[in-house]
Short mmCIF file of C-alpha atoms in Angstrom, two decimals:
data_model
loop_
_atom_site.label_atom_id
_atom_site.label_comp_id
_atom_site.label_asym_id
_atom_site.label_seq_id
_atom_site.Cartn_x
_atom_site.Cartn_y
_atom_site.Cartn_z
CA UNK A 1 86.33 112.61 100.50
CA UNK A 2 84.94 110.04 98.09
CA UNK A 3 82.99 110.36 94.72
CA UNK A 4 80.01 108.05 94.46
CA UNK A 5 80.23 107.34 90.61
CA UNK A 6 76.64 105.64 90.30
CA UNK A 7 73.82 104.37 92.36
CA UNK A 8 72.65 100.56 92.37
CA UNK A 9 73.87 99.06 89.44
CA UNK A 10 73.95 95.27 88.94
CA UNK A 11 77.08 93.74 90.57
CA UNK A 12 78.59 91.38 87.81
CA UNK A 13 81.99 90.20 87.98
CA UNK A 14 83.70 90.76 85.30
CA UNK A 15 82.37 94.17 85.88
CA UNK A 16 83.73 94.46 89.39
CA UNK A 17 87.36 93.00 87.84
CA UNK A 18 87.00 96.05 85.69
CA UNK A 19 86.12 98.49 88.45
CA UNK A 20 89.36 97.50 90.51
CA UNK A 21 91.30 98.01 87.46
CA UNK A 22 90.13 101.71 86.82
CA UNK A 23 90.38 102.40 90.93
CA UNK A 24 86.67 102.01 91.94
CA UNK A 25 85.16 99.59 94.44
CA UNK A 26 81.68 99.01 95.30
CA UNK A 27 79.93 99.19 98.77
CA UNK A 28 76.45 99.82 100.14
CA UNK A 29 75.27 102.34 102.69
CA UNK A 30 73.85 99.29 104.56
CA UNK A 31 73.94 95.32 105.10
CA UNK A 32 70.17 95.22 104.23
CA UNK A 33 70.39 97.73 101.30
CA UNK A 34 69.15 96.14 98.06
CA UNK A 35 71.77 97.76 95.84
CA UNK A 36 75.59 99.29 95.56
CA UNK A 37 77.12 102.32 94.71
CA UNK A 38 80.52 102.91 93.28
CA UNK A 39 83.21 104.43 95.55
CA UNK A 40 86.65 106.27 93.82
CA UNK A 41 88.47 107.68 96.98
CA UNK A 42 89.98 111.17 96.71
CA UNK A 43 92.55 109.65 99.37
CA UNK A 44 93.74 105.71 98.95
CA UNK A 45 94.88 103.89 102.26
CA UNK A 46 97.80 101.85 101.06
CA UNK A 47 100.07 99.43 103.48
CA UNK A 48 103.38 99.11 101.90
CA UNK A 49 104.19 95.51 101.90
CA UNK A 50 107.97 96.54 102.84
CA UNK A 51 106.78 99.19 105.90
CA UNK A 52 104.88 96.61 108.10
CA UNK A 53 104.92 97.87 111.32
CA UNK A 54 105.23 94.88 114.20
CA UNK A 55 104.51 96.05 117.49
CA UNK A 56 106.07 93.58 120.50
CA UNK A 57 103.08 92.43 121.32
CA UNK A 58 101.79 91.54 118.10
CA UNK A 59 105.43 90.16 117.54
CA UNK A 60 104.68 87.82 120.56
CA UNK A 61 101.29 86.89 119.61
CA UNK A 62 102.52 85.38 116.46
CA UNK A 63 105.72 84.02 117.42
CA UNK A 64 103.63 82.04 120.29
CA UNK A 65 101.13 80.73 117.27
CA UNK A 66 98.23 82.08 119.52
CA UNK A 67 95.98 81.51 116.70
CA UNK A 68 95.99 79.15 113.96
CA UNK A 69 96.17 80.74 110.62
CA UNK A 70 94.18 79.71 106.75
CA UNK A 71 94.08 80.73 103.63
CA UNK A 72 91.00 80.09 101.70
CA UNK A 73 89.75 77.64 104.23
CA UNK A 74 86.27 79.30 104.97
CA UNK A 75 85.81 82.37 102.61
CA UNK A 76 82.18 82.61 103.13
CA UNK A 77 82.06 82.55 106.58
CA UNK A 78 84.93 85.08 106.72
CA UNK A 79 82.28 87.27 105.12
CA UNK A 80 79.35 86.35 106.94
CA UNK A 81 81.71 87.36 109.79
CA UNK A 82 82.44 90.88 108.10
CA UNK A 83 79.32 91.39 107.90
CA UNK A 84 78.10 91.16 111.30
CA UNK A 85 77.04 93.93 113.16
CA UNK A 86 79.25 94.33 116.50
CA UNK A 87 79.30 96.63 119.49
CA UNK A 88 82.08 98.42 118.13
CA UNK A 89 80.85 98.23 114.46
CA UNK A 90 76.46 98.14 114.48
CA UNK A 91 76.54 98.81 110.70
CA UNK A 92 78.42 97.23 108.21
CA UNK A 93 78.31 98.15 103.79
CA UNK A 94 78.67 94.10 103.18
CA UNK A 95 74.91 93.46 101.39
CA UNK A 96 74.02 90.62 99.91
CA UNK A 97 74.89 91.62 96.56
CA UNK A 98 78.42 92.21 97.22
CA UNK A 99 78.93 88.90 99.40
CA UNK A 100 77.35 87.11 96.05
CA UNK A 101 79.66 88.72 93.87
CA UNK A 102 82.67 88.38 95.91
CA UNK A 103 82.06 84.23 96.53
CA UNK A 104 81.41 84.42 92.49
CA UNK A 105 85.10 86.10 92.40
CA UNK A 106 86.62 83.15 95.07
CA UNK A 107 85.34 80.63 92.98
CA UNK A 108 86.96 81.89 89.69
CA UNK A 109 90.49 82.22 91.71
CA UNK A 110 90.19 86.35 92.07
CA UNK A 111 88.97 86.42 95.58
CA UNK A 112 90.59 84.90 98.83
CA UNK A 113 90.39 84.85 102.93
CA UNK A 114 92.77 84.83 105.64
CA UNK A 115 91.01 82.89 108.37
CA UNK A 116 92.26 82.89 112.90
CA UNK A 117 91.35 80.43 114.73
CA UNK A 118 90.86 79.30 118.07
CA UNK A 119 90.37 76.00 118.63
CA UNK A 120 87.75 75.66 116.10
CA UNK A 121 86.37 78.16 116.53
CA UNK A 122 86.52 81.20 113.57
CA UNK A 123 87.96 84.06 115.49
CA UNK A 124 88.46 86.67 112.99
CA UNK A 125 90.32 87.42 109.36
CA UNK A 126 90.09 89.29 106.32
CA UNK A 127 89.22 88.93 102.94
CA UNK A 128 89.85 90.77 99.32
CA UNK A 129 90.39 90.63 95.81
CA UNK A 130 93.82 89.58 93.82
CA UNK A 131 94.42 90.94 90.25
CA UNK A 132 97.56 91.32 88.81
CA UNK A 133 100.11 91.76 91.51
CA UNK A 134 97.79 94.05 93.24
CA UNK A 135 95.91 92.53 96.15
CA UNK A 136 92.66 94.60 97.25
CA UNK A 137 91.81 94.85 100.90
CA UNK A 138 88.01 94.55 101.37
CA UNK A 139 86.93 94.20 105.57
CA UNK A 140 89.08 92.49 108.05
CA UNK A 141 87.24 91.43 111.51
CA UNK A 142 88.46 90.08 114.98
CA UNK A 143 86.16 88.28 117.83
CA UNK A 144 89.21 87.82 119.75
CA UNK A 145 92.23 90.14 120.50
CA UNK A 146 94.52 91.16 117.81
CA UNK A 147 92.57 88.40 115.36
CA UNK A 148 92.72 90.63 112.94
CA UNK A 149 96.13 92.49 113.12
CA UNK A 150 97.37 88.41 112.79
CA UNK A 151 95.45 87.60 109.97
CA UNK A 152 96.95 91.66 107.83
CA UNK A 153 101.10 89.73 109.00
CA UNK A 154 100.29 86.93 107.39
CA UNK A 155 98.35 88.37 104.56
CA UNK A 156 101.38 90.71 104.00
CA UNK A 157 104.26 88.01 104.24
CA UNK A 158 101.73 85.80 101.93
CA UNK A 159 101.88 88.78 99.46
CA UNK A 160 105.34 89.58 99.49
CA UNK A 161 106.39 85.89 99.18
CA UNK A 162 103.92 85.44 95.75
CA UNK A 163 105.22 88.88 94.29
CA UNK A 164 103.01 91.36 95.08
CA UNK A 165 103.51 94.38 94.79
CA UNK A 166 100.29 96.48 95.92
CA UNK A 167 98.37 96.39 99.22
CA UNK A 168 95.16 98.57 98.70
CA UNK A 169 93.20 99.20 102.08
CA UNK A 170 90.55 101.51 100.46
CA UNK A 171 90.64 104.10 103.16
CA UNK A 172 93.06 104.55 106.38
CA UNK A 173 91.88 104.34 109.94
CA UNK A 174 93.67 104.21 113.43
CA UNK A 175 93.40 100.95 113.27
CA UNK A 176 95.64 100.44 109.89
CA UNK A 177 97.96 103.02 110.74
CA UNK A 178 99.45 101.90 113.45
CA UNK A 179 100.40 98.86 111.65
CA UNK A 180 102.14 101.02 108.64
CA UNK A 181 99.26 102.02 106.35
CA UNK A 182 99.81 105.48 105.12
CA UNK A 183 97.25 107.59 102.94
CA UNK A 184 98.39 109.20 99.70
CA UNK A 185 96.46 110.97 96.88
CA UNK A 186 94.53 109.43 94.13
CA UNK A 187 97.20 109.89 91.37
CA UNK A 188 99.56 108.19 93.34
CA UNK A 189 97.59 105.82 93.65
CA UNK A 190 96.87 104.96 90.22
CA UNK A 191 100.70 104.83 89.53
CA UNK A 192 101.18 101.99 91.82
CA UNK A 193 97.83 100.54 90.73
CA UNK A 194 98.70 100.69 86.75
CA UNK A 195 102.10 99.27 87.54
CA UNK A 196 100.89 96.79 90.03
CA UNK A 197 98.15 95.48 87.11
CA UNK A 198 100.72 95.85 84.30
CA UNK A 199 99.43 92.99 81.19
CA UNK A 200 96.20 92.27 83.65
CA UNK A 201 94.51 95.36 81.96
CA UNK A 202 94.97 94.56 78.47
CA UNK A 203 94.14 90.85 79.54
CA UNK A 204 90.99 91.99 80.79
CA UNK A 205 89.89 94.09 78.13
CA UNK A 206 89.96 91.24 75.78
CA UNK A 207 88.48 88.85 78.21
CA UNK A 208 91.35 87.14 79.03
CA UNK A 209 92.96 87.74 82.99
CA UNK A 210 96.36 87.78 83.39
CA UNK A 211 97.15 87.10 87.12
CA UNK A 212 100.97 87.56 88.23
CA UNK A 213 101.12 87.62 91.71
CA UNK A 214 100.94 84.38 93.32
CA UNK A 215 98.48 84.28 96.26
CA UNK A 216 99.30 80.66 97.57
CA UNK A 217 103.16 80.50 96.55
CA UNK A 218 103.43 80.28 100.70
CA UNK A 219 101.62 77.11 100.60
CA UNK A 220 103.46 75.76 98.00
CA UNK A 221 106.90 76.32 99.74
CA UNK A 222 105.09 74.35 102.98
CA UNK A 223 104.50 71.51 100.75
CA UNK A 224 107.82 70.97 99.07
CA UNK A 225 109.01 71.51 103.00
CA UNK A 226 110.78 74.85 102.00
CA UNK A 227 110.88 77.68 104.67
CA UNK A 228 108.94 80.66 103.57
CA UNK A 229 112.42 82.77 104.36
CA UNK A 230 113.84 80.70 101.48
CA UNK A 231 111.85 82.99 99.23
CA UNK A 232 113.69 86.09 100.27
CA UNK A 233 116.78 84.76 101.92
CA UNK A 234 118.15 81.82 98.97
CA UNK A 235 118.28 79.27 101.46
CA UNK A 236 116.63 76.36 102.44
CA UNK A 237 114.73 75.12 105.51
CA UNK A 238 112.22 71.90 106.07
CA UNK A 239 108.99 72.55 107.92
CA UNK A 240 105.43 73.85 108.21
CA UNK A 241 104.71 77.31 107.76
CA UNK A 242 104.62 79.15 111.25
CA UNK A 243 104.43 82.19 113.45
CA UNK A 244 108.22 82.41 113.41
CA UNK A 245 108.49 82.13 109.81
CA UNK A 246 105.67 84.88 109.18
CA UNK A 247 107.86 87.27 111.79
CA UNK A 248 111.26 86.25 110.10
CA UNK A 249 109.49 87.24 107.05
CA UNK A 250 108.36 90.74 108.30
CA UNK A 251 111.45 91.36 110.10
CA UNK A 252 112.75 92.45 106.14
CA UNK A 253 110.47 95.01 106.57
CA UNK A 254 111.00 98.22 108.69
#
């Protein structure tokens, strides 16, 4: 069940920093709705970033680099994307409001895309909202198969790599599940959330952010020509960031 907390207030965002530190998110009953309500979910859908689950066939989609993979490349037409109605989704809760707010947040540093391509062509992704070591899921879409179970590996090897600790998918579906999310209650939640945020709280409370977990440490490693493995397994390997080394990096998972 959820708890709408208040109807169509103005979506600021330092305000919407502060929501996702207390556990609320915002969403809209519509694309075309002119305002947001606030959303605190009885029941959190959480993917523990050490209990990814790789199916074979996803394992063989990424290990073949069927798609190529961003980060950050095209965060507002990852949204757009999200956004769009589709046979299997005709309504979507991203309104104009929250896509404003959200490209306010990727400008400042706080918010950031996964992006698939084909060719180049934008074939699906995700994006959501870093504080702390906590990394909020918002939508995740796919025009092509798998797209978007591609773009949640690499988001989750990106996170464990820059010390996250926290991957919040709002609420669990099918979809999620079979890829390791689980659901657990709201208390729980805030445990992981509170520890995940640590100094970031305080920080914003006085204005001042304090962002721990390092959303583009797997860039870094490409560009010092360090294997993203390196980062859990202490040793060292020159080349791009690939499929394999996005698997390698799940396989420390379950």
């Amino acid at each position: 069940m959820t708890r709408r907390l208040s109807l169509y207030q103005e979506l600021d965002p330092d305000l919407v920093l502060r929501a996702y530190a207390m556990g609320v998110f915002p969403m809209a009953d519509h694309r075309d709705a002119p305002g947001v309500y606030w959303v605190e979910p009885k029941l959190r859908g959480v993917l523990p970033l050490d209990g990814f689950h790789l199916s074979r066939s996803l394992r063989k989609t990424i290990l073949g680099d069927r798609y190529r993979v961003t980060a950050d490349r095209a965060f507002d037409a990852i949204v757009a994307l999200c956004a769009q109605s589709a046979t299997d989704r005709p309504e979507t809760w991203i309104n104009p409001p929250i896509a404003h707010v959200f490209a306010q947040l990727h400008e400042r540093g706080f918010a950031h895309s996964i992006e698939c391509w084909d060719g180049d062509r934008l074939v699906g992704g995700l994006y959501g909202l870093a504080l702390g070591r906590a990394f909020f899921g918002e939508s995740m879409v796919s025009r092509a198969t798998d797209a978007s179970k591609v773009a949640l590996a690499w988001l989750t090897a990106r996170l464990r790599v820059g010390g996250f600790t926290l991957l919040d998918c709002q609420f669990q579906t099918d979809h999620l599940r079979t890829m390791g999310a689980v659901e657990i209650r709201r208390d729980a939640y805030m445990a992981l959330l509170n520890a995940s945020l640590g100094e970031t709280s305080a920080g914003l409370a006085s204005g001042s952010p304090v962002v721990t977990g390092v959303f583009g440490a797997l860039d870094r490693l490409r560009e010092v020509g360090v294997a993203p493995s390196a980062a859990l397994d202490k040793s060292t390997v020159s080349g791009p960031v690939s499929g394999r080394d996005i698997v390698q990096l799940l396989g420390h998972t379950s």
